[in-house]
Coordinates of C-alpha atoms and ligand atoms in Angstrom, one line a residue:
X1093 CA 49.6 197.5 33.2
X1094 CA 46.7 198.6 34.7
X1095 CA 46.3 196.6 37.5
X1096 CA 50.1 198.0 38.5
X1097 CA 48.8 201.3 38.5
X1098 CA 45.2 201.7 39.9
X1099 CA 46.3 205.4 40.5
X1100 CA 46.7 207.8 38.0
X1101 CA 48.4 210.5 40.1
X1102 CA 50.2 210.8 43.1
X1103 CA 50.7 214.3 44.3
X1104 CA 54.1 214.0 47.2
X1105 CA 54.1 217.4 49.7
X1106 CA 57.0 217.5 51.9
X1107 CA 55.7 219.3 54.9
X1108 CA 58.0 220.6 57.6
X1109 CA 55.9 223.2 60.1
X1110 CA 52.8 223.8 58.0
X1111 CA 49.8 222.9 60.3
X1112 CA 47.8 226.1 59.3
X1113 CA 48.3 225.2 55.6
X1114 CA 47.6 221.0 55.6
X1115 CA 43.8 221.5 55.6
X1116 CA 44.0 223.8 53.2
X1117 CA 46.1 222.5 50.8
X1118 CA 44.3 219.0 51.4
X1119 CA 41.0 220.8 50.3
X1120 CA 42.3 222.8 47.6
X1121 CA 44.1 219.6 46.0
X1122 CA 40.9 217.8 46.3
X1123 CA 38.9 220.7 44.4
X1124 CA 41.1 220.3 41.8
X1125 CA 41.1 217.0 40.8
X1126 CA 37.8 215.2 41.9
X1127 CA 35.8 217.0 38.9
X1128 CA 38.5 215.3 36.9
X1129 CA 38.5 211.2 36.5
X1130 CA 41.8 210.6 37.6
X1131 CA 42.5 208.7 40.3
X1132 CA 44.3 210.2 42.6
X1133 CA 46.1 209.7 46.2
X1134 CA 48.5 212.6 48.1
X1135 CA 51.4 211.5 49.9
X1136 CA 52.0 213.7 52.3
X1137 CA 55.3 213.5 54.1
X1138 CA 55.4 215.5 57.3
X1139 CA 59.9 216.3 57.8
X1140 CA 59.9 216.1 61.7
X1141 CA 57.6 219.1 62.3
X1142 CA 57.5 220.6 65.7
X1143 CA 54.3 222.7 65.2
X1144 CA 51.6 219.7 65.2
X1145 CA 52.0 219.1 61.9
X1146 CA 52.4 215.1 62.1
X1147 CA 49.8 214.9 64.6
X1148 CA 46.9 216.6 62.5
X1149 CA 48.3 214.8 59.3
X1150 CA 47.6 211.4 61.2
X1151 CA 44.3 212.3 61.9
X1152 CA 43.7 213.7 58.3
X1153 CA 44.9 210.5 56.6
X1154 CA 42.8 208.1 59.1
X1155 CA 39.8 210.2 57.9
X1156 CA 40.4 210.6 54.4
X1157 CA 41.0 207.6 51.8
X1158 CA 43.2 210.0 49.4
X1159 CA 45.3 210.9 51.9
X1160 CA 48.6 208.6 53.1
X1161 CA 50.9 210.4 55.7
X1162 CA 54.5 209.1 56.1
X1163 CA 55.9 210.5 59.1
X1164 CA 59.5 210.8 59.2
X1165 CA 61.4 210.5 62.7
X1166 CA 63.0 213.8 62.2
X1167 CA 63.6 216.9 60.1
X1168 CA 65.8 215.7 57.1
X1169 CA 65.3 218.1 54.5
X1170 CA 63.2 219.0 51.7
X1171 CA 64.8 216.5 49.2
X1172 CA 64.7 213.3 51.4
X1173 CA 61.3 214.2 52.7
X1174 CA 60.3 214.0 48.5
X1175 CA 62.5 210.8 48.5
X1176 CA 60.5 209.7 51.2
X1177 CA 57.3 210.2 49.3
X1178 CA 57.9 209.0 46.1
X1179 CA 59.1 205.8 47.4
X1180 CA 55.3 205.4 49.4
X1181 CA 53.5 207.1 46.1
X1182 CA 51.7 204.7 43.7
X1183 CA 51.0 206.6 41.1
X1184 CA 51.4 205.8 37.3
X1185 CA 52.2 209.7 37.6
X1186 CA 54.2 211.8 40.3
X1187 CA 53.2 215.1 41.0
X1188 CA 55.6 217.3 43.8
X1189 CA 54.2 220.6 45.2
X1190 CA 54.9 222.6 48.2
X1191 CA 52.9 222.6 51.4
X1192 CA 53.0 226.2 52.3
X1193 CA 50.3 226.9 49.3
X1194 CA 52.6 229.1 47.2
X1195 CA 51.8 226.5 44.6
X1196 CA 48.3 226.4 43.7
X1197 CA 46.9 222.4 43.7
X1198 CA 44.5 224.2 40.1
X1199 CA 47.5 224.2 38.3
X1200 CA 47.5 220.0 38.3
X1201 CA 45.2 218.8 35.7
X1202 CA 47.2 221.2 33.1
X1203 CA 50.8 219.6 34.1
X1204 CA 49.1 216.0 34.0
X1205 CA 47.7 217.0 30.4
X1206 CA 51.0 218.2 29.3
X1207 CA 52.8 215.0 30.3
X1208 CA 50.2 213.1 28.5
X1209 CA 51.2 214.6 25.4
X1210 CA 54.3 212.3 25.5
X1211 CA 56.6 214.2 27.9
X1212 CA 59.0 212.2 30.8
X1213 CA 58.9 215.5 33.2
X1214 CA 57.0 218.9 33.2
X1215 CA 58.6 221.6 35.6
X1216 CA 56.5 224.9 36.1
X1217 CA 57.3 227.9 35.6
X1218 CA 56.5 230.4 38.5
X1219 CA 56.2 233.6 35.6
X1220 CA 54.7 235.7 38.6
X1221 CA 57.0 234.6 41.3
X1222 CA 55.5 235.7 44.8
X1223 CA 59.0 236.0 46.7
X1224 CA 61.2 238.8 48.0
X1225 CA 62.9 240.6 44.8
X1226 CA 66.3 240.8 46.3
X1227 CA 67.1 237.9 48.4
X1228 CA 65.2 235.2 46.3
X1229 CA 64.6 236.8 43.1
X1230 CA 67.5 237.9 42.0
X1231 CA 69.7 234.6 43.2
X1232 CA 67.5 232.6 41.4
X1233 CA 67.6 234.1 38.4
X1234 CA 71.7 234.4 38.7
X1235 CA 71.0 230.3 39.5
X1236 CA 68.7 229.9 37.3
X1237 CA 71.2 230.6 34.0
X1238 CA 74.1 228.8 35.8
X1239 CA 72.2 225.7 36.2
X1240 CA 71.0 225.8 32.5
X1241 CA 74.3 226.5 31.3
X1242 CA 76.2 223.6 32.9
X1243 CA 73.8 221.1 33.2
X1244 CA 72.4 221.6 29.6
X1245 CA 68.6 221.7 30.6
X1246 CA 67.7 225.1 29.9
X1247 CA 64.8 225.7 32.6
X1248 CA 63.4 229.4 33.1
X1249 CA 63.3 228.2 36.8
X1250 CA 64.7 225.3 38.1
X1251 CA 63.2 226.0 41.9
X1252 CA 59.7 225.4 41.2
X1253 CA 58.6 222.7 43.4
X1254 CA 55.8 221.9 41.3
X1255 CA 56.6 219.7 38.5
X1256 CA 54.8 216.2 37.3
X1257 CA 57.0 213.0 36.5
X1258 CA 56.2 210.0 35.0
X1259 CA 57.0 207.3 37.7
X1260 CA 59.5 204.9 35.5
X1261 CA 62.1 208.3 35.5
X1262 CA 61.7 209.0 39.5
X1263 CA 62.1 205.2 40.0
X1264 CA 65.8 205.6 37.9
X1265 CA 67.4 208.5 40.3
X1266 CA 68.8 208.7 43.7
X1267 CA 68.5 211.9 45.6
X1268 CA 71.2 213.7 47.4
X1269 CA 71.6 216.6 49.0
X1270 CA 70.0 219.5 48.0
X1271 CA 69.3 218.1 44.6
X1272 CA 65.4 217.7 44.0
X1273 CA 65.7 221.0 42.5
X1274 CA 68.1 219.2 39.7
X1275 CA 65.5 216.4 39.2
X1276 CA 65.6 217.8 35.4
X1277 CA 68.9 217.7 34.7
X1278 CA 69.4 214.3 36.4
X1279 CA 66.0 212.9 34.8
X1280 CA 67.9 214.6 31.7
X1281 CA 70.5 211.9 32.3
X1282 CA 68.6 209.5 32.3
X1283 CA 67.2 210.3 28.8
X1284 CA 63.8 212.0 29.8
X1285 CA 61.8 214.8 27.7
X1286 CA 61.4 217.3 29.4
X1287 CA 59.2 220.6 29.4
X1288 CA 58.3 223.7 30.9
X1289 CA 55.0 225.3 31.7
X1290 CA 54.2 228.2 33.5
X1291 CA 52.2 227.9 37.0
X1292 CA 50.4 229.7 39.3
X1293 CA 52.5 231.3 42.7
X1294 CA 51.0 233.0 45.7
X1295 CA 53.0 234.8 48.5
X1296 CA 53.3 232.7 51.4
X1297 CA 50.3 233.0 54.0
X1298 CA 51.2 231.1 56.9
X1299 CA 54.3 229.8 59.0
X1300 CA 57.8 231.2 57.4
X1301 CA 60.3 230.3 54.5
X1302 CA 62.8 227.4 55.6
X1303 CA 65.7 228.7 53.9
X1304 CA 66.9 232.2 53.7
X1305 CA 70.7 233.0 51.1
X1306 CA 72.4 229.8 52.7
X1307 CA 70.9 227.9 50.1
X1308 CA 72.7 229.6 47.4
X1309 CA 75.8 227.9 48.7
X1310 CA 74.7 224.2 48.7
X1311 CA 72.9 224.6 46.1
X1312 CA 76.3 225.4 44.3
X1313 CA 77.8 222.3 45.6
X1314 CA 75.2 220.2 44.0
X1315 CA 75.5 221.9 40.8
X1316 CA 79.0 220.7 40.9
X1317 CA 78.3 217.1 41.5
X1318 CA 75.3 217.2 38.9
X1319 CA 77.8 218.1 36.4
X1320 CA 79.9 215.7 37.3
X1321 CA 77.7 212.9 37.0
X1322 CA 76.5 214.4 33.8
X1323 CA 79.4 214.8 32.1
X1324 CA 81.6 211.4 33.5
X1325 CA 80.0 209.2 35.3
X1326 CA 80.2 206.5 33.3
X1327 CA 83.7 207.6 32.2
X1328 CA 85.7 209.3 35.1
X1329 CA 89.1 208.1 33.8
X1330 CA 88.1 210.8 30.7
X1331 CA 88.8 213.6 32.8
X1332 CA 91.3 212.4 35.4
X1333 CA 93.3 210.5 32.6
X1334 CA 93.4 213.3 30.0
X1335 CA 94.7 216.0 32.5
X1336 CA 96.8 213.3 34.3
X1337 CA 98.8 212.7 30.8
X1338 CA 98.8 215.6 29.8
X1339 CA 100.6 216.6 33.4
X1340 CA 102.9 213.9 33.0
X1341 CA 103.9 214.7 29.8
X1342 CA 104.8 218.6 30.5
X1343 CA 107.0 217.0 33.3
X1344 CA 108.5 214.8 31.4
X1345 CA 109.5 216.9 28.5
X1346 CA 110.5 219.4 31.1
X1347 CA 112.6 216.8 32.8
X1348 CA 114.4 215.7 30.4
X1349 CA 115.1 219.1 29.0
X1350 CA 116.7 219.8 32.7
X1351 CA 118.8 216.5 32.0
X1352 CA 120.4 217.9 28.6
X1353 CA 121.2 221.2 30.3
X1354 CA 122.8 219.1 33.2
X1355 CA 124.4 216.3 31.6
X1356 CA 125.2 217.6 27.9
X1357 CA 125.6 221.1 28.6
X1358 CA 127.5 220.7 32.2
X1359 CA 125.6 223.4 34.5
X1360 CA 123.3 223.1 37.4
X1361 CA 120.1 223.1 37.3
X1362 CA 119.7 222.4 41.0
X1363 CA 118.0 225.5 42.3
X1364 CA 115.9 226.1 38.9
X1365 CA 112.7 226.5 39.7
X1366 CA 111.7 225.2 36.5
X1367 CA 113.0 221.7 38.4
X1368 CA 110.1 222.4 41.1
X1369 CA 107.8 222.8 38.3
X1370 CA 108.7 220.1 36.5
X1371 CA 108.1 217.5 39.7
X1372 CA 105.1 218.9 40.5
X1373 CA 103.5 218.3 36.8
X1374 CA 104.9 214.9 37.2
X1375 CA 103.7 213.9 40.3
X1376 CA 100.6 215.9 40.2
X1377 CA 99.7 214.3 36.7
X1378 CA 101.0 210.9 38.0
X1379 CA 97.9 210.9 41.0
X1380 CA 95.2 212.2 38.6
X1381 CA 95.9 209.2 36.4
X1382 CA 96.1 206.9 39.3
X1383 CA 92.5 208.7 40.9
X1384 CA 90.8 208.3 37.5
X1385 CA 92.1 204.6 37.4
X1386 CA 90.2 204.5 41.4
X1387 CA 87.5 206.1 40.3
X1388 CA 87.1 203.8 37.0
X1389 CA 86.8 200.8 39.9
X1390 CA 84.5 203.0 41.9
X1391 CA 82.1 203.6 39.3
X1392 CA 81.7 200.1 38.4
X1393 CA 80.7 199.1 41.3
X1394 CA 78.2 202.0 41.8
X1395 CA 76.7 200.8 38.7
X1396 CA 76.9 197.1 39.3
X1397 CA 76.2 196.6 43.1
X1398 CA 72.8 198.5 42.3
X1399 CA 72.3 196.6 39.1
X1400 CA 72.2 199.9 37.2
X1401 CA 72.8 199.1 33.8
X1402 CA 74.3 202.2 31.7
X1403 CA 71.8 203.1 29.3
X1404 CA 68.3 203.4 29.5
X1405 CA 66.0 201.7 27.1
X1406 CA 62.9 203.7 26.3
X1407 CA 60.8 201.1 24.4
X1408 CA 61.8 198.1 22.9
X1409 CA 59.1 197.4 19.7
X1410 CA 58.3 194.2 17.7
X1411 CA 59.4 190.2 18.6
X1412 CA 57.5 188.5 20.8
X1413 CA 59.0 187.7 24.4
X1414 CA 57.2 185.1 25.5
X1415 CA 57.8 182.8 21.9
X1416 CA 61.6 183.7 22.4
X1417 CA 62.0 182.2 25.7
X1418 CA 59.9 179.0 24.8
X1419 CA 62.4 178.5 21.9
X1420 CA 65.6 178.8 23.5
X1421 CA 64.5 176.4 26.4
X1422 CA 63.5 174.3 23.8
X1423 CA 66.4 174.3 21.7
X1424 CA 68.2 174.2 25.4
X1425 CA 66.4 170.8 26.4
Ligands
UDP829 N1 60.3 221.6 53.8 C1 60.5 220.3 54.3 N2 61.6 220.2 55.1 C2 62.5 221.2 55.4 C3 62.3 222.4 54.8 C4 61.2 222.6 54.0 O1 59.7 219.4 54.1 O2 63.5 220.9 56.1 C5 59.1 221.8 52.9 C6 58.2 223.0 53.4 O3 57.3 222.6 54.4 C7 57.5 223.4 52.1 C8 58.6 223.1 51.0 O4 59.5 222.1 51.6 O5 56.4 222.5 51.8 C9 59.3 224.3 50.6 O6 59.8 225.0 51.7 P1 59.7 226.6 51.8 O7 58.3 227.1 51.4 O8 60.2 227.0 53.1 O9 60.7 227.1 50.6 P2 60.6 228.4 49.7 O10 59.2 228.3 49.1 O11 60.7 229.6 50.6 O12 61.7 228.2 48.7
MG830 MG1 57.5 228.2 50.0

C-alpha cells in the first residue's frame, strides 16, 4: 500500500493564461505544505495558454522536483484540463485548486485533515466569496440550491474549485463537459462521504475571469445529464417504460372508447380530435417504450465495455484471499 502511494498529496491546477500567477501560486503551495510531512507533488496542467504560460511552466517543473507540468496541445476547458491532471497525479490524495490565486494553497493542510477523518471528498466553502455580487454571486447562489435540490448533495457552493478527494473516488468517474463542478454529486453516485468546509477566497489579482453569464447555461445542461445519471443509469427503461405504458394505455382506452362510439353507437368519430389525441398517446408512448428498451442495450454496454461493474464496494472485511484461491485450485486439480 505504501509503496503504491509514495505521495501523500497531489494538488492538480488547471492553468489557462496565468503566467503572472504560476510563480506565485507555486511558492504559496510550497509554504503551505513543506512545514507539514506530507509528501507532496503539484500537477500543474497548463489548457493551451497563449500568454507564456506553458513555457515558464516547463522551465518551473525542470527546476523543481514537486512540480510535473502536462501541457496540453490546446485550450480544452477547465474540466478536461483537471481530467488531464488527475490522470498524471500520484497522489494517495487529490487536491484541485485554481491557478489564478483566488484559492489560497494555506487552506490545504485543513482539507487533507478533514478527509483523514474518514471522508471520500471535502468541497470548500468560499463563505467570503471575492467575486462580482450580481453577475457571479447571485447565479450561484440561484445554482447553488438548484444543484442541491436535484442532485441530492446539498453543497453551500458547488463552484469552489478547491476541494480534496481520495484518489480511489476520482479513479471511478469520467468527466464531461462542464461537470467538474458536479464532482460531488457524481462522487455521490458512486457512494462517497462527502463534506463541506469553509475556505479562504481572494479577488482575482492578475489576468481575467474565463467565463462571464454563459456559463449559467451549460452549466444547466449538465445539471440535466447529472440527474440523469443519478437517478437511471442503471435503469433507463424505469423512466422511458413507465411513461411509455402509461401513454399507451391512455391511447388505448381512448381508442377503443372511439371504437364503441363508431361501431356500437353508429356515428363518426372521424374528425374528433379526441382521435388525434388518442394516436399520438399511442404512438408517442409506443417510442418511449421502444427508446427505454435502446437505452437498456446502451447502458449495458456502457457498463460492460469499461468493465464498470454497478455497485461500488467500499471494504470487504474478514476471509483470507490468498487461502481461498489456493483451495479452490486445489479442489480444481
Ligand atoms: N481554466 C482553464 N481552462 C479554461 C478556463 C479556465 O484551465 O479554458 C482555469 C483557469 O486558469 C483557472 C481556473 O480554470 O485556474 C478557473 O478559471 P477562472 O478563474 O477564470 O474562473 P472563475 O474563478 O472566474 O470562476
Ligand atoms: Mg478564478
Amino acid at each position: 500500500m505504501l509503496n503504491k502511494h509514495p505521495i501523500n498529496v497531489s494538488i492538480v491546477v488547471p492553468l489557462y493564461n496565468e503566467v503572472e500567477s504560476l510563480p506565485r501560486l507555486i511558492a504559496a503551495i510550497e509554504a503551505s505544505l513543506k512545514p507539514t510531512d506530507l509528501r507532496y507533488e503539484i500537477v500543474c496542467v497548463d489548457d493551451g495558454s497563449r500568454d507564456g504560460t506553458a513555457a515558464l511552466l516547463k522551465q518551473l517543473a525542470i527546476e523543481r522536483d514537486d512540480l510535473r507540468a502536462v501541457l496540453l496541445r490546446r485550450n480544452y476547458g477547465q474540466t478536461p484540463a483537471m481530467a488531464a491532471g488527475f490522470k498524471v497525479a500520484q497522489g494517495q490524495v487529490i487536491i484541485t485548486m485554481d491557478g489564478d490565486l483566488q484559492n489560497d494553497p494555506a487552506d490545504i493542510p485543513a482539507l487533507y485533515a478533514k478527509l483523514q477523518e474518514g471522508y471520500d471528498l471535502v468541497s470548500g466553502w468560499r463563505k467570503n466569496r471575492q467575486d462580482d455580487a450580481l453577475t457571479r454571486l447571485l447565479p450561484s447562489k440561484i445554482a447553488n440550491g438548484i444543484i442541491s435540490r436535484v442532485t441530492g448533495v446539498k453543497l453551500n457552493d458547488y463552484g469552489c474549485s478547491l476541494k480534496a478527494y481520495r484518489s480511489e473516488i476520482v479513479e471511478d468517474m469520467n468527466l464531461y463537459g462542464e461537470l467538474h463542478r458536479f464532482l460531488p454529486a457524481l462522487a455521490f453516485i458512486e457512494g462517497a462521504h462527502i463534506i463541506e468546509v469553509p475556505v479562504n477566497h481572494y479577488a482575482r489579482q492578475f489576468g481575467q475571469s474565463k467565463y462571464g453569464l454563459g456559463r449559467t447555461f451549460r452549466v444547466v445542461m449538465d445539471l440535466m445529464t447529472v440527474f440523469f445519471m443519478k437517478k437511471f443509469l442503471t435503469k433507463p427503461m424505469h423512466v422511458f417504460g413507465m411513461f411509455g405504458f402509461a401513454s399507451m394505455s391512455l391511447g388505448i382506452i381512448l381508442g377503443v372508447y372511439l371504437t364503441i362510439v363508431k361501431l356500437v353507437l353508429d356515428q363518426d368519430i372521424g374528425n374528433r380530435p379526441l382521435l388525434t389525441l388518442a394516436m399520438l398517446l399511442f404512438l408517442g408512448g409506443l417510442q418511449l417504450l421502444s427508446f427505454g428498451l435502446i437505452s437498456e442495450l446502451l447502458m449495458r454496454t456502457y457498463h460492460e465495455s469499461q468493465g464498470r461493474p454497478i455497485y461500488r464496494i467500499r471494504e470487504v472485511v474478514g476471509g483470507d484471499r490468498s487461502s481461498e484461491t489456493s483451495d479452490r485450485t486445489e479442489i480444481l486439480s
